[in-house]
mmCIF file of C-alpha atoms in Angstrom:
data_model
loop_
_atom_site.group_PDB
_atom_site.id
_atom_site.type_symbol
_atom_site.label_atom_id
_atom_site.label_comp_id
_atom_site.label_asym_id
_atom_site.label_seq_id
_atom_site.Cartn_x
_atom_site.Cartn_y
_atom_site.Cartn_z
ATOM 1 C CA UNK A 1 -30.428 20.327 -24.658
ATOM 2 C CA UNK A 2 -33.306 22.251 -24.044
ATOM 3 C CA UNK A 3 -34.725 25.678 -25.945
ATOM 4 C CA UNK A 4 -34.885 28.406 -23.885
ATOM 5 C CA UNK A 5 -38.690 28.237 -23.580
ATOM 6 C CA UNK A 6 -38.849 24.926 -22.790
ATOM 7 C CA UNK A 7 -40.041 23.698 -19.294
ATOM 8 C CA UNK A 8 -36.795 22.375 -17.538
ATOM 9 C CA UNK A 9 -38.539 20.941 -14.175
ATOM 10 C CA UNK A 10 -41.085 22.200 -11.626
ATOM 11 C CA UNK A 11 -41.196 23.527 -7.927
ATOM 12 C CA UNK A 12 -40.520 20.938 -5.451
ATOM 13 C CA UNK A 13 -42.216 21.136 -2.015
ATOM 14 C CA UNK A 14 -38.891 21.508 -0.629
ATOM 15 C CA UNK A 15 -38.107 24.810 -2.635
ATOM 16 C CA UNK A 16 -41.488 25.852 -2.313
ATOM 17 C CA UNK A 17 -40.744 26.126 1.417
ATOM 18 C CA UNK A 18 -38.028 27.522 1.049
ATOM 19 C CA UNK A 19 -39.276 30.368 -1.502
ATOM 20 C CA UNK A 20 -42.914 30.548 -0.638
ATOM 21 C CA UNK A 21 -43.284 29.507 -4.302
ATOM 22 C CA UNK A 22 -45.750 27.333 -5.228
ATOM 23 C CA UNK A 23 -44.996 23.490 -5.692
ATOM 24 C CA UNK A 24 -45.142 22.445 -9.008
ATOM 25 C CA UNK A 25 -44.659 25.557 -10.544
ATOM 26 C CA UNK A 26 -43.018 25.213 -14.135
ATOM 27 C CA UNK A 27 -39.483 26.356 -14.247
ATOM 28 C CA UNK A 28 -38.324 27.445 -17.731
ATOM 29 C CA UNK A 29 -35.048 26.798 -19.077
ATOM 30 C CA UNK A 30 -34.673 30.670 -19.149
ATOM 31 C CA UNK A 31 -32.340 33.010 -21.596
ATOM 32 C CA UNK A 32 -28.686 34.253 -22.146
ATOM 33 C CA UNK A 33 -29.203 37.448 -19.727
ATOM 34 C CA UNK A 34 -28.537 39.765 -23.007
ATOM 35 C CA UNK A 35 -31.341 37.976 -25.287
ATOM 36 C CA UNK A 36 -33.704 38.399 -23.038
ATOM 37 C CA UNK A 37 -32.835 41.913 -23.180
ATOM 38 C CA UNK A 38 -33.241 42.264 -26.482
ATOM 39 C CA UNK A 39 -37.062 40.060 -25.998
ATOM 40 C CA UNK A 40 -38.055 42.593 -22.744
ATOM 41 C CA UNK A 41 -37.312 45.804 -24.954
ATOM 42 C CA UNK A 42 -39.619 44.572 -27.595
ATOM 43 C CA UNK A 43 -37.218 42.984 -30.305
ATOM 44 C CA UNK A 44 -38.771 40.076 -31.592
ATOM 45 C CA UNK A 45 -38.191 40.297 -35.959
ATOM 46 C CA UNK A 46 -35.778 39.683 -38.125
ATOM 47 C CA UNK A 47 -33.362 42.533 -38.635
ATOM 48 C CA UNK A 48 -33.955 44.730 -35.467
ATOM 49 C CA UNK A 49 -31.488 45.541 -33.790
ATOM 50 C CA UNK A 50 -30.649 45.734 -29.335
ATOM 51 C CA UNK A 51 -28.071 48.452 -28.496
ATOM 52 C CA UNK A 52 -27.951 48.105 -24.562
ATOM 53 C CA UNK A 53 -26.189 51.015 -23.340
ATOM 54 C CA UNK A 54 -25.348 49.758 -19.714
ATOM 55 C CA UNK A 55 -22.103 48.653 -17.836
ATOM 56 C CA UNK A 56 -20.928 46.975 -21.320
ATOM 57 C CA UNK A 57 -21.909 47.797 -24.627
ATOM 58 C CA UNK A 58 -23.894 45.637 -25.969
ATOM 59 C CA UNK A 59 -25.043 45.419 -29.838
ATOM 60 C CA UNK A 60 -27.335 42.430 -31.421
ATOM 61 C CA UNK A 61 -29.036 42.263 -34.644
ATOM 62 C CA UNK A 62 -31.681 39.053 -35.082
ATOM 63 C CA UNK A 63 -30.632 37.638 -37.817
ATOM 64 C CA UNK A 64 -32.146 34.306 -40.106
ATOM 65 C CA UNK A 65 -29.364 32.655 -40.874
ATOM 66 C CA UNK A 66 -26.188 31.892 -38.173
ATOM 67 C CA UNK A 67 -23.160 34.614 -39.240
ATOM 68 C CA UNK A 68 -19.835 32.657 -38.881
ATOM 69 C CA UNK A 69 -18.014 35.447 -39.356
ATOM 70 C CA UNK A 70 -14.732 35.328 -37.083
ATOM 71 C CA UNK A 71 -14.717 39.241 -36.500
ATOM 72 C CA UNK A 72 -18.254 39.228 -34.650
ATOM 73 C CA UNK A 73 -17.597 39.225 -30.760
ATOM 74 C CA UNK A 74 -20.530 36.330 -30.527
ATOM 75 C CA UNK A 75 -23.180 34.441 -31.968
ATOM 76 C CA UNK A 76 -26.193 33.011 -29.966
ATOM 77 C CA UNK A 77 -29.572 31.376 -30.560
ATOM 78 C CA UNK A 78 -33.005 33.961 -30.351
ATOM 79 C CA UNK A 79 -35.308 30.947 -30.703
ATOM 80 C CA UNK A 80 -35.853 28.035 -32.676
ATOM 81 C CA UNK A 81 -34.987 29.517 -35.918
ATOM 82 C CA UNK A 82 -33.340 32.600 -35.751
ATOM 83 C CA UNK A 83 -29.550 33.867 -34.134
ATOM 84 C CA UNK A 84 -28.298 36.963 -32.558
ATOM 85 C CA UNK A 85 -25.319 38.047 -34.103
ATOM 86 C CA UNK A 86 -23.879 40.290 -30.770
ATOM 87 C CA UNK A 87 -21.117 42.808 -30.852
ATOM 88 C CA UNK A 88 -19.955 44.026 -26.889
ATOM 89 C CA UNK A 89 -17.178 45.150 -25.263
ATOM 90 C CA UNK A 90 -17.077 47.091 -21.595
ATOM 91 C CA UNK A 91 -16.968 50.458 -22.933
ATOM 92 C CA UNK A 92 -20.366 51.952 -22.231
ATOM 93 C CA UNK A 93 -22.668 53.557 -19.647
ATOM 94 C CA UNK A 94 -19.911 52.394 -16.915
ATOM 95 C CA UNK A 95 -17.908 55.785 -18.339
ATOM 96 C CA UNK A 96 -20.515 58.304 -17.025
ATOM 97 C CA UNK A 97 -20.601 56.027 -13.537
ATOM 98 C CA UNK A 98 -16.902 55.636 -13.221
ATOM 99 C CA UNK A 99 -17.018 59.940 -13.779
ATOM 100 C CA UNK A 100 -19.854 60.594 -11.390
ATOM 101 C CA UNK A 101 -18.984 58.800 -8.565
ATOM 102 C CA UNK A 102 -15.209 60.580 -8.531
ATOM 103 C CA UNK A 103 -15.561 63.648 -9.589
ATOM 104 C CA UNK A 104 -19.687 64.579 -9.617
ATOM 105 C CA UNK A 105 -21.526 62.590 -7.042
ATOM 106 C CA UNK A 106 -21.322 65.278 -4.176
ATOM 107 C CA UNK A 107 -21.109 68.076 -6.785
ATOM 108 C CA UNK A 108 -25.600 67.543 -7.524
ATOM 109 C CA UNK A 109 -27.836 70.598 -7.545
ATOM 110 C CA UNK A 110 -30.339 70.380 -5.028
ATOM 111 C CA UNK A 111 -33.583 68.432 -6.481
ATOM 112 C CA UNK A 112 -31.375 66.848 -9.148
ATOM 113 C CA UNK A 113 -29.460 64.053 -9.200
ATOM 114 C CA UNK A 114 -25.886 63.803 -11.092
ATOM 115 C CA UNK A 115 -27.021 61.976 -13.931
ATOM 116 C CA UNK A 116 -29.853 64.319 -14.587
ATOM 117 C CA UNK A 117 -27.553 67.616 -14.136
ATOM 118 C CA UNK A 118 -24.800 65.556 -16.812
ATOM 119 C CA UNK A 119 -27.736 65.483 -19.220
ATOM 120 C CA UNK A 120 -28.503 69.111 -18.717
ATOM 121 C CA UNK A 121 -24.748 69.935 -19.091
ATOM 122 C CA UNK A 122 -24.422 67.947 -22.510
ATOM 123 C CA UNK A 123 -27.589 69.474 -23.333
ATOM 124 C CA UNK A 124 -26.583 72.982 -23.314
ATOM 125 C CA UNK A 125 -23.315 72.168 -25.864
ATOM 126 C CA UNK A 126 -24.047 72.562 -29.512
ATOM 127 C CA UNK A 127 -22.823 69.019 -31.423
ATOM 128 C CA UNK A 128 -21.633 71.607 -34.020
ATOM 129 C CA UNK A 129 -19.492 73.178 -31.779
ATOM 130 C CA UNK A 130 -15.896 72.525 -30.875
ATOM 131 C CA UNK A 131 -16.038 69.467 -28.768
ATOM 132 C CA UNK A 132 -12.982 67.063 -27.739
ATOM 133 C CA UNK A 133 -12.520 63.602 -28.356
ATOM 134 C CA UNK A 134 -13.011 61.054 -25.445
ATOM 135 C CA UNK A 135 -12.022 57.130 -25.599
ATOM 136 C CA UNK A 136 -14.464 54.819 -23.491
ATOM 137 C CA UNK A 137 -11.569 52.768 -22.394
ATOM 138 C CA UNK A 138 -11.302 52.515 -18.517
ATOM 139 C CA UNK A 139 -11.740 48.886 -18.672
ATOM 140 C CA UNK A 140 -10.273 48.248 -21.902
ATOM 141 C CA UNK A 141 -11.425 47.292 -25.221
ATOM 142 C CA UNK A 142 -12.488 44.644 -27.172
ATOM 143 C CA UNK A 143 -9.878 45.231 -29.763
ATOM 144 C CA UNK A 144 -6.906 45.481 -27.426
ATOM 145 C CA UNK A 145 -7.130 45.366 -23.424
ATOM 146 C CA UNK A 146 -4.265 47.662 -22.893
ATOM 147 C CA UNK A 147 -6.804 50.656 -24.115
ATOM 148 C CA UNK A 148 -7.041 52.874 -21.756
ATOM 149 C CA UNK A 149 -9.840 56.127 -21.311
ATOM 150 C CA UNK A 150 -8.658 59.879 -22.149
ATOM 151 C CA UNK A 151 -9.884 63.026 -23.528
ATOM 152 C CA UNK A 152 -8.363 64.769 -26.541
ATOM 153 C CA UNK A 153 -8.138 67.943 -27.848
ATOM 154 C CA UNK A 154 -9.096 69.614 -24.645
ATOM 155 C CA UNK A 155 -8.405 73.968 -24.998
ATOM 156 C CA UNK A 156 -8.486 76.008 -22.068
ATOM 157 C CA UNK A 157 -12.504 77.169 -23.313
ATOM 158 C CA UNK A 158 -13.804 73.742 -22.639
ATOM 159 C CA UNK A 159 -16.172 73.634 -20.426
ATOM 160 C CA UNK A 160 -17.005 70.287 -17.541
ATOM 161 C CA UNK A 161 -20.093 70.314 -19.794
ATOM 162 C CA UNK A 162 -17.476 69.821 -23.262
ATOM 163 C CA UNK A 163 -16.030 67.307 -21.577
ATOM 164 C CA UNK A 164 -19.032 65.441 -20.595
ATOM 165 C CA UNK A 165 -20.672 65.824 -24.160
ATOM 166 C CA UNK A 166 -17.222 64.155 -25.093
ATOM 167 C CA UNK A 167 -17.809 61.229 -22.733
ATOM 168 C CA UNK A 168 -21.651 60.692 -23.892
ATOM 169 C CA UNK A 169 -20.433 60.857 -27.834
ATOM 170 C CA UNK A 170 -17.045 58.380 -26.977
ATOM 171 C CA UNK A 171 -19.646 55.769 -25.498
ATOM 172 C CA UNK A 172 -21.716 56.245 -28.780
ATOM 173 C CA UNK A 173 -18.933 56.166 -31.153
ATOM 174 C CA UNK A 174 -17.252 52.545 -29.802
ATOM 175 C CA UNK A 175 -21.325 51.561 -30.135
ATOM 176 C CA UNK A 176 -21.209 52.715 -33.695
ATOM 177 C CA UNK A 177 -17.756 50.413 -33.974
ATOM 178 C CA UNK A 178 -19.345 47.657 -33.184
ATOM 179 C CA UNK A 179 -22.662 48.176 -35.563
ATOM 180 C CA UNK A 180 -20.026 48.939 -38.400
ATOM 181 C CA UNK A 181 -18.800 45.537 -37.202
ATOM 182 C CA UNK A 182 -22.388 43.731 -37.299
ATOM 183 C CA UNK A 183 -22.562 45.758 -40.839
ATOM 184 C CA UNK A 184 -19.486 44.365 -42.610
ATOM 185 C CA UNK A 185 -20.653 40.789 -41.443
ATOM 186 C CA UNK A 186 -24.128 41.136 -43.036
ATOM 187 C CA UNK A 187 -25.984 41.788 -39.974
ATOM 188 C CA UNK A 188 -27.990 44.973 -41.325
ATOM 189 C CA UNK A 189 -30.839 46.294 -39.574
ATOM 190 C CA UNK A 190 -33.028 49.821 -39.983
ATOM 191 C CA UNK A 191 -34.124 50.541 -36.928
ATOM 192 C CA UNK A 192 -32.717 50.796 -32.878
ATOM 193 C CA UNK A 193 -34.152 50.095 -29.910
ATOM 194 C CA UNK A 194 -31.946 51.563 -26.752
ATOM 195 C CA UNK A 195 -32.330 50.450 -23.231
ATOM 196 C CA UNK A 196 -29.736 49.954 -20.797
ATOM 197 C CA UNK A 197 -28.991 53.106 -17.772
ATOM 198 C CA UNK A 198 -27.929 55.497 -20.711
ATOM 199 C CA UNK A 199 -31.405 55.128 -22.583
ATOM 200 C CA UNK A 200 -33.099 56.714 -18.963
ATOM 201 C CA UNK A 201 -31.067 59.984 -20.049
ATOM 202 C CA UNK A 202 -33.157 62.823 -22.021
ATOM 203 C CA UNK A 203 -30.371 63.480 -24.560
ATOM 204 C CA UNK A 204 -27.886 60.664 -24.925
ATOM 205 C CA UNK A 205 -30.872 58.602 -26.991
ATOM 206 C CA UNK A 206 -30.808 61.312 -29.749
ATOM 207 C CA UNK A 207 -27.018 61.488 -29.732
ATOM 208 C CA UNK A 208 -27.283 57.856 -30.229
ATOM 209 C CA UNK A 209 -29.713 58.520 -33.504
ATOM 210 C CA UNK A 210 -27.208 60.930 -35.030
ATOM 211 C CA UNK A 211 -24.067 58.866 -34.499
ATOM 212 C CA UNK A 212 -25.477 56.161 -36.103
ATOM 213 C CA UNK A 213 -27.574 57.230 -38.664
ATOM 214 C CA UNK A 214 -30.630 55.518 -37.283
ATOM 215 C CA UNK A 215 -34.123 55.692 -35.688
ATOM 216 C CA UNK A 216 -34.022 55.143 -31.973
ATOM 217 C CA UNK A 217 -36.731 54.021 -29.472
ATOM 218 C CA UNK A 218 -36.460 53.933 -25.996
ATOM 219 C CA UNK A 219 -37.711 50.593 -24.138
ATOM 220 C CA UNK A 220 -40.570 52.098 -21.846
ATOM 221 C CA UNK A 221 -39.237 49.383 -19.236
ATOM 222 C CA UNK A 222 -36.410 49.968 -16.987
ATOM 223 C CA UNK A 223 -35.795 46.167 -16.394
ATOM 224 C CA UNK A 224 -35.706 44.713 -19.880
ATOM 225 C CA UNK A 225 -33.831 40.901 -18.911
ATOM 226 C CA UNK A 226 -36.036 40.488 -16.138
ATOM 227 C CA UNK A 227 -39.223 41.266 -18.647
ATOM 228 C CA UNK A 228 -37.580 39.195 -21.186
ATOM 229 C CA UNK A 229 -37.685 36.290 -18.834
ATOM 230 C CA UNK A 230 -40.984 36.409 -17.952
ATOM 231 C CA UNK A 231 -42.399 36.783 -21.799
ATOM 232 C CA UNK A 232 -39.704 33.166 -22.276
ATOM 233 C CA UNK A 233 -41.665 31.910 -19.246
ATOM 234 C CA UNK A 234 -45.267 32.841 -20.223
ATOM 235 C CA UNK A 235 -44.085 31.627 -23.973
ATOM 236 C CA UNK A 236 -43.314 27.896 -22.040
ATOM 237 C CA UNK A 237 -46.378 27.441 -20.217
ATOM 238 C CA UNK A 238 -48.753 28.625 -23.327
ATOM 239 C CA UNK A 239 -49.371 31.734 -22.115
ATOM 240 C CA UNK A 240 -48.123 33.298 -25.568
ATOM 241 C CA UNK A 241 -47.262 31.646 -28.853
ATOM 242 C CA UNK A 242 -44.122 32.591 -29.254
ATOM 243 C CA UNK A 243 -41.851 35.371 -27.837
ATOM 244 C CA UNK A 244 -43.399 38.229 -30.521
ATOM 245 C CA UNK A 245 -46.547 37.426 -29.270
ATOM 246 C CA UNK A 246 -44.950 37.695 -25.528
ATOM 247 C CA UNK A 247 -43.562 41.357 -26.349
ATOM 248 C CA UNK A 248 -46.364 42.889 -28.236
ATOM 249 C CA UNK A 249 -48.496 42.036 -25.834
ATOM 250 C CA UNK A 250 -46.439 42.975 -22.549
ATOM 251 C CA UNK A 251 -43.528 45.600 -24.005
ATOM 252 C CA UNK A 252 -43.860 49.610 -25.604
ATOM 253 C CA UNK A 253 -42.119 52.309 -26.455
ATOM 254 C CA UNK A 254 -41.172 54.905 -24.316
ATOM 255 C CA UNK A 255 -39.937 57.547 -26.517
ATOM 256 C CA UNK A 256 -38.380 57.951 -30.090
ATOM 257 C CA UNK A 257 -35.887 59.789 -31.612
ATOM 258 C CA UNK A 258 -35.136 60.497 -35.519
ATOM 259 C CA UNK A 259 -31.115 61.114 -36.909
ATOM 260 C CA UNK A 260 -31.141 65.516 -37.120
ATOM 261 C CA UNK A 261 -28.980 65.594 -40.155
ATOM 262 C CA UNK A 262 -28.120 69.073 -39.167
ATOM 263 C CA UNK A 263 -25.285 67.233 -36.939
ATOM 264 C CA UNK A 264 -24.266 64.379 -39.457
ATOM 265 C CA UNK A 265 -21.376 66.395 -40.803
ATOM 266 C CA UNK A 266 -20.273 67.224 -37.120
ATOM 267 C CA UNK A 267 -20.410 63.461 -35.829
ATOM 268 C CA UNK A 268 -19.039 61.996 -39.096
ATOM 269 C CA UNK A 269 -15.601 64.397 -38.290
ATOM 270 C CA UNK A 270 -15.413 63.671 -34.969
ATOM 271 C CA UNK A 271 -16.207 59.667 -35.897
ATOM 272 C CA UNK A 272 -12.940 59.484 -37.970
ATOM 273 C CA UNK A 273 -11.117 61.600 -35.593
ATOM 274 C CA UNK A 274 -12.162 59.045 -33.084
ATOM 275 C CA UNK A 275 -10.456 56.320 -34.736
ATOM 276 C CA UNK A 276 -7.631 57.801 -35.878
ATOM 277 C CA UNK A 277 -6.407 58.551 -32.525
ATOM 278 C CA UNK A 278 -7.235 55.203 -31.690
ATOM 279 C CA UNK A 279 -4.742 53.905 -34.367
ATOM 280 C CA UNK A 280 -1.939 56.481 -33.268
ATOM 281 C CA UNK A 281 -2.521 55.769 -29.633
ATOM 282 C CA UNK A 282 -2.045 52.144 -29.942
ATOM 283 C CA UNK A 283 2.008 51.815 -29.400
ATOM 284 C CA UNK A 284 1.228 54.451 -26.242
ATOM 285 C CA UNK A 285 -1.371 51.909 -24.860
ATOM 286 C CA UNK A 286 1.179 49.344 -25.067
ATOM 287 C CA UNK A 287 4.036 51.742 -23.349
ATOM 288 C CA UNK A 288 1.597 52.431 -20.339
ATOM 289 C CA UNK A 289 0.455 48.964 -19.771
ATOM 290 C CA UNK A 290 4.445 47.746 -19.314
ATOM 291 C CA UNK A 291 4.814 50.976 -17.027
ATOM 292 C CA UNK A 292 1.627 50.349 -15.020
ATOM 293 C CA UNK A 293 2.588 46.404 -14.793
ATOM 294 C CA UNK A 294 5.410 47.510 -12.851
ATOM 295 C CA UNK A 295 3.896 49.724 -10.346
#
């Protein structure tokens, strides 16, 4: 079994023609798609902590020791010595695509594109304000696949920007979930770093510091697996000692954002309320599934 750095084979002339790769190139064993992730945004040390905000929700602390805990989604090897204990379920970034592309995607101003005019429209709602609860459920949830999506709570005042401030804070509360998850197990951590399509917005980052309490920094590169493959690769051939090395010399920080504890008490409410309605939705979940099973 090979490590992940570890040089697996080389080029053969016959692939090289094929590719217009070089023959003999080394070809590195290569990494679980979310580790490198978590390598190409610059988390290398013990304790910090991935949240990929993308078509799945994905949350990983590195951690020294393996965490057997049965609750945690997954555990996988960082490197030689250290784990990633991961958290993920299909509940993320997927929401604001799935909500774009059926109600939105026509609907742009002109010199904007959707996802830029959704930021501005969450942007101009006050998280203090009166804002409706939204489950991140189209596709299920980790805790029960018979979870479906809906909004809460919705009064005839609410606004299409309401209701999208409702969808960015869902996605961020079932991210919180699974931290309290990574939490409970003894996977603690200080510190976020976001990447993923929802870290490219200007405001869901920051709603992702207040919801969870935490510092957030924004990966400055857009493709963080593919980077995170290339800092395993230059890590096999020498290049760099090891995969810190790798990321501080070819990863930064884009932007950072601090928890405004002006919206703590807001988020905290609507947190609870979040998962309450999850618990008293539950038998309903399991009503629609047998209905939609039949249709």
């Amino acid at each position: 079994v090979l490590e992940s750095a570890d040089i697996a084979g080389h080029v053969s002339a016959e692939v090289a023609a094929l590719t217009g790769l070089r023959a003999g190139t080394p070809v590195v064993a290569g990494l679980f798609d979310v580790v490198a992730s978590a390598v190409g945004s610059g988390v290398t040390r013990t304790g910090a902590a991935s949240v990929i905000a993308g078509t799945w929700s994905i949350n990983q602390v590195i951690t020294d020791e393996p965490i057997r805990d049965p609750s945690i989604f997954m555990l996988s090897t960082f490197d030689r010595q250290r784990y990633l204990a991961i958290e993920s379920s299909a509940t993320s970034a997927a929401n604001l695509e799935w909500i774009v592309r059926e109600f939105l995607e026509h609907r742009g101003e002109a010199g904007k594109s959707p996802f830029e005019l959704c930021s501005e429209l969450v942007a101009s709602v006050d998280p203090n304000s009166d804002i409706p609860i939204y489950h991140p459920f189209l596709y299920g949830s980790q805790q029960n696949g018979h979870a479906r999506a809906g909004f809460y709570g919705i009064a005839g005042w609410h606004s299409r920007a309401h209701l999208l401030r409702a969808l960015f804070e869902g996605v961020a509360f079932e991210h919180k979930r699974h931290v309290e998850t990574l939490h409970r197990a003894g996977a603690d951590f200080d510190q976020v770093v976001l990447s993923g399509g929802g870290s490219r917005s200007s405001v869901w980052p920051q709603i992702f510091a207040d919801v969870l309490g935490v510092p957030v920094t924004v990966a400055r590169s857009r493709e963080t697996g593919a980077l995170g493959a290339a800092i395993a690769a230059g890590t096999g051939v020498g290049i760099f000692a090891d995969y810190s090395a790798g990321a501080a010399a070819m990863t930064a920080a884009a932007r950072h954002f601090v928890p405004n504890e002006a919206v703590a008490d807001a988020y905290s409410g609507r947190y609870r309320l979040y998962g309450e309605i999850n618990q008293a939705m539950t038998p309903m979940w399991e009503r629609i599934a047998g209905q939609q099973a039949r249709t």
